[in-house]
Tab-separated table of C-alpha atoms in Angstrom:
chain	number	residue	atom	x	y	z
A	1	MET	CA	-1.208	38.702	40.462
A	2	LYS	CA	-0.948	35.133	39.170
A	3	ILE	CA	-2.762	32.320	40.950
A	4	TYR	CA	-1.285	28.823	40.606
A	5	CYS	CA	-3.784	25.985	40.511
A	6	PRO	CA	-2.168	22.533	40.890
A	7	PHE	CA	-5.359	20.841	39.646
A	8	VAL	CA	-5.147	22.638	36.283
A	9	GLY	CA	-1.484	21.653	36.014
A	10	VAL	CA	-2.337	17.997	36.573
A	11	LEU	CA	-5.074	18.129	33.924
A	12	TRP	CA	-2.690	19.611	31.363
A	13	LYS	CA	-0.064	17.001	32.213
A	14	ARG	CA	-2.588	14.197	31.693
A	15	ARG	CA	-3.732	15.722	28.410
A	16	LEU	CA	-0.142	15.958	27.160
A	17	ILE	CA	0.454	12.305	28.078
A	18	VAL	CA	-2.679	11.282	26.139
A	19	LEU	CA	-1.578	13.318	23.106
A	20	TYR	CA	1.929	11.856	23.246
A	21	LYS	CA	0.565	8.324	23.378
A	22	GLU	CA	-1.767	9.024	20.451
A	23	ILE	CA	1.071	10.434	18.343
A	24	PHE	CA	3.200	7.398	19.163
A	25	ARG	CA	0.347	4.972	18.385
A	26	LYS	CA	-0.566	6.600	15.097
A	27	SER	CA	3.050	6.817	13.974
A	28	ILE	CA	2.827	3.008	13.746
A	29	HIS	CA	-0.293	3.429	11.576
A	30	LEU	CA	1.515	5.891	9.335
A	31	CYS	CA	4.495	3.551	8.934
A	32	SER	CA	2.150	0.939	7.456
A	33	GLY	CA	1.951	3.243	4.440
A	34	PHE	CA	5.238	1.686	3.298
A	35	VAL	CA	3.641	-1.764	2.966
A	36	PRO	CA	2.330	-1.304	-0.629
A	37	LEU	CA	5.868	-0.430	-1.718
A	38	LEU	CA	7.263	-3.486	0.066
A	39	LEU	CA	4.579	-5.672	-1.537
A	40	LYS	CA	5.629	-4.356	-4.922
A	41	ILE	CA	9.301	-5.103	-4.222
A	42	SER	CA	8.670	-8.634	-2.934
A	43	TYR	CA	5.140	-9.867	-2.356
A	44	PRO	CA	6.019	-13.270	-0.785
A	45	ILE	CA	8.619	-11.880	1.619
A	46	THR	CA	6.337	-9.031	2.730
A	47	ILE	CA	3.427	-11.414	3.357
A	48	ALA	CA	5.739	-13.726	5.317
A	49	LEU	CA	7.038	-10.808	7.407
A	50	LEU	CA	3.499	-9.636	8.170
A	51	CYS	CA	2.499	-13.149	9.278
A	52	PHE	CA	5.601	-13.384	11.456
A	53	ALA	CA	4.927	-9.953	12.961
A	54	GLY	CA	1.347	-10.923	13.838
A	55	ALA	CA	2.385	-14.252	15.366
A	56	PHE	CA	5.310	-12.757	17.285
A	57	TYR	CA	3.181	-9.926	18.653
A	58	THR	CA	0.506	-12.401	19.778
A	59	LEU	CA	3.143	-14.430	21.605
A	60	THR	CA	4.564	-11.357	23.355
A	61	GLN	CA	1.094	-10.301	24.495
A	62	ILE	CA	0.349	-13.762	25.920
A	63	LEU	CA	3.684	-13.710	27.751
A	64	SER	CA	3.037	-10.180	29.001
A	65	LEU	CA	-0.346	-11.179	30.447
A	66	ARG	CA	1.481	-13.949	32.323
A	67	GLY	CA	3.956	-11.476	33.767
A	68	VAL	CA	6.809	-12.120	31.316
A	69	LYS	CA	8.119	-8.947	29.714
A	70	VAL	CA	9.720	-9.158	26.276
A	71	PRO	CA	12.489	-6.538	25.940
A	72	LEU	CA	11.654	-3.620	23.632
A	73	VAL	CA	8.358	-5.102	22.349
A	74	SER	CA	6.646	-4.918	25.755
A	75	ASP	CA	8.012	-1.400	26.276
A	76	ILE	CA	6.645	-0.225	22.914
A	77	THR	CA	3.262	-1.837	23.617
A	78	ASP	CA	3.060	-0.222	27.057
A	79	MET	CA	3.929	3.185	25.585
A	80	ALA	CA	1.231	2.878	22.907
A	81	ALA	CA	-1.517	1.280	25.025
A	82	ARG	CA	-4.632	3.249	25.910
A	83	GLU	CA	-5.982	3.274	29.439
A	84	ARG	CA	-8.798	0.934	28.379
A	85	ASP	CA	-6.170	-1.633	27.314
A	86	ARG	CA	-4.303	-1.821	30.613
A	87	GLY	CA	-4.010	-5.404	31.810
A	88	LYS	CA	-5.635	-6.732	28.639
A	89	PHE	CA	-4.547	-8.181	25.312
A	90	VAL	CA	-3.898	-5.046	23.219
A	91	LEU	CA	-5.667	-5.772	19.938
A	92	GLY	CA	-4.654	-2.681	17.953
A	93	PRO	CA	-1.349	-3.892	16.420
A	94	LEU	CA	-2.779	-7.345	15.696
A	95	THR	CA	-5.881	-6.004	13.922
A	96	LEU	CA	-3.608	-3.598	12.015
A	97	VAL	CA	-1.537	-6.504	10.669
A	98	ALA	CA	-4.664	-8.594	10.013
A	99	GLY	CA	-6.322	-5.816	8.002
A	100	ILE	CA	-3.228	-5.255	5.883
A	101	LEU	CA	-2.832	-8.992	5.281
A	102	LEU	CA	-6.462	-9.464	4.255
A	103	ALA	CA	-6.278	-6.550	1.822
A	104	ALA	CA	-3.030	-7.827	0.327
A	105	LEU	CA	-4.293	-11.409	-0.012
A	106	LEU	CA	-7.848	-10.745	-1.212
A	107	CYS	CA	-7.447	-7.701	-3.457
A	108	PRO	CA	-5.395	-6.936	-6.578
A	109	PRO	CA	-2.196	-4.950	-5.867
A	110	LYS	CA	-3.492	-1.485	-6.754
A	111	ALA	CA	-6.798	-2.018	-4.929
A	112	ALA	CA	-4.921	-3.371	-1.896
A	113	ALA	CA	-2.730	-0.263	-1.950
A	114	VAL	CA	-5.851	1.936	-1.789
A	115	GLY	CA	-7.111	0.059	1.266
A	116	ILE	CA	-3.773	-0.069	3.073
A	117	LEU	CA	-3.011	3.616	2.507
A	118	ALA	CA	-6.529	4.491	3.677
A	119	LEU	CA	-5.762	2.684	6.931
A	120	ALA	CA	-2.330	4.272	7.261
A	121	PHE	CA	-3.271	7.873	6.523
A	122	GLY	CA	-7.067	8.079	6.810
A	123	ASP	CA	-7.458	6.340	10.144
A	124	GLY	CA	-4.084	7.510	11.465
A	125	LEU	CA	-4.506	11.217	10.722
A	126	ALA	CA	-8.197	11.173	11.712
A	127	SER	CA	-7.311	10.161	15.246
A	128	LEU	CA	-4.631	12.848	15.557
A	129	ALA	CA	-6.954	15.535	14.192
A	130	GLY	CA	-9.652	14.400	16.603
A	131	LYS	CA	-7.293	14.659	19.568
A	132	PHE	CA	-5.780	18.035	18.632
A	133	LEU	CA	-8.734	19.778	16.954
A	134	GLY	CA	-11.749	17.745	17.999
A	135	ASN	CA	-13.971	20.062	20.007
A	136	LEU	CA	-17.149	19.195	18.093
A	137	ARG	CA	-18.121	15.568	18.746
A	138	ILE	CA	-20.511	13.430	16.693
A	139	PRO	CA	-23.310	11.931	18.816
A	140	HIS	CA	-23.532	8.159	19.331
A	141	THR	CA	-20.081	7.451	17.874
A	142	GLY	CA	-18.074	6.791	21.021
A	143	GLY	CA	-16.373	10.188	21.008
A	144	LYS	CA	-15.543	10.577	17.303
A	145	THR	CA	-15.186	14.181	16.132
A	146	CYS	CA	-16.095	16.211	13.050
A	147	ALA	CA	-12.452	17.254	12.641
A	148	GLY	CA	-11.318	13.626	12.685
A	149	SER	CA	-13.952	12.539	10.161
A	150	LEU	CA	-13.103	15.416	7.813
A	151	MET	CA	-9.399	14.622	8.038
A	152	CYS	CA	-10.171	10.949	7.343
A	153	PHE	CA	-12.120	11.885	4.195
A	154	VAL	CA	-9.392	14.193	2.865
A	155	ALA	CA	-6.532	11.779	3.623
A	156	ILE	CA	-8.255	8.823	1.961
A	157	PHE	CA	-9.293	10.860	-1.074
A	158	VAL	CA	-5.746	12.171	-1.609
A	159	SER	CA	-4.017	8.815	-1.033
A	160	SER	CA	-6.498	6.971	-3.283
A	161	PHE	CA	-6.139	9.549	-6.036
A	162	CYS	CA	-2.340	9.274	-5.862
A	163	VAL	CA	-2.629	5.504	-6.418
A	164	THR	CA	-5.379	5.416	-9.061
A	165	GLY	CA	-5.601	8.888	-10.596
A	166	ARG	CA	-9.412	8.548	-10.544
A	167	ALA	CA	-11.573	11.101	-8.761
A	168	ASP	CA	-14.721	8.923	-8.779
A	169	LEU	CA	-12.999	5.968	-7.149
A	170	SER	CA	-11.230	8.239	-4.659
A	171	LEU	CA	-14.506	9.917	-3.689
A	172	ALA	CA	-16.237	6.561	-3.161
A	173	ALA	CA	-13.333	5.248	-1.095
A	174	ALA	CA	-13.177	8.439	0.996
A	175	LEU	CA	-16.909	8.382	1.753
A	176	CYS	CA	-16.839	4.683	2.629
A	177	GLY	CA	-13.732	5.086	4.783
A	178	MET	CA	-15.155	8.086	6.622
A	179	PHE	CA	-18.341	6.157	7.382
A	180	ILE	CA	-16.403	3.164	8.759
A	181	GLU	CA	-14.069	5.374	10.796
A	182	VAL	CA	-16.930	7.199	12.492
A	183	LEU	CA	-18.488	3.956	13.742
A	184	PRO	CA	-17.601	2.978	17.348
A	185	LEU	CA	-15.685	-0.132	16.280
A	186	LYS	CA	-12.638	0.408	18.527
A	187	ASP	CA	-9.685	-1.486	17.004
A	188	PHE	CA	-11.715	-3.486	14.473
A	189	ASP	CA	-11.805	-0.608	11.992
A	190	ASN	CA	-8.182	-1.634	11.327
A	191	ILE	CA	-9.593	-4.725	9.604
A	192	LEU	CA	-12.636	-3.239	7.890
A	193	ILE	CA	-11.040	-0.126	6.380
A	194	PRO	CA	-8.292	-1.759	4.270
A	195	LEU	CA	-10.393	-4.764	3.267
A	196	LEU	CA	-13.628	-2.961	2.350
A	197	LEU	CA	-11.899	-0.040	0.660
A	198	GLY	CA	-9.723	-2.461	-1.239
A	199	LYS	CA	-12.902	-4.159	-2.479
A	200	VAL	CA	-14.420	-0.778	-3.367
A	201	ALA	CA	-11.322	0.020	-5.447
A	202	GLN	CA	-11.437	-3.442	-7.029
A	203	TYR	CA	-15.090	-2.910	-8.007
A	204	PHE	CA	-14.273	0.369	-9.748
């Protein structure tokens, strides 16, 4: 005899909504993996587009906080926003653009590619692994998981090795990226990961 529990059904529905939002959010992270290729095709145009994207997003968020909805952009932001961001300026996309810009402007092309791909795949896949597989949490990290940190390490190592072909550099970048990702920095890891890992790659 099966017993139906509405409360369990509601919990599963909420969990599925959270997972859907996380997949949607991190798909934006993963798409940033195309930026190094775009920088290689046309550095000035790509930098200009990133600046425009950051400025346009900032404007739409200011308008949204004043009750003015921008078609499509506001819908995408609402779909990707976490519960903690409701009614606030959603920093995630802006810090994502800022981190990519800083890496591109302050690091040589190959080093910038290491940092940007670490943000795209390391941080992006870490969050998904944490949500789907993260039963074991790391204390004092704001809910970060061992599965997420391991995925971050592997993704950064692989992406860095594909760019540089150097195991020592890739290992250093992966360790540094995993350490940054595990810190409870909220959206500001989007700035630190590409910039600091780009500098690590530049040093090597």
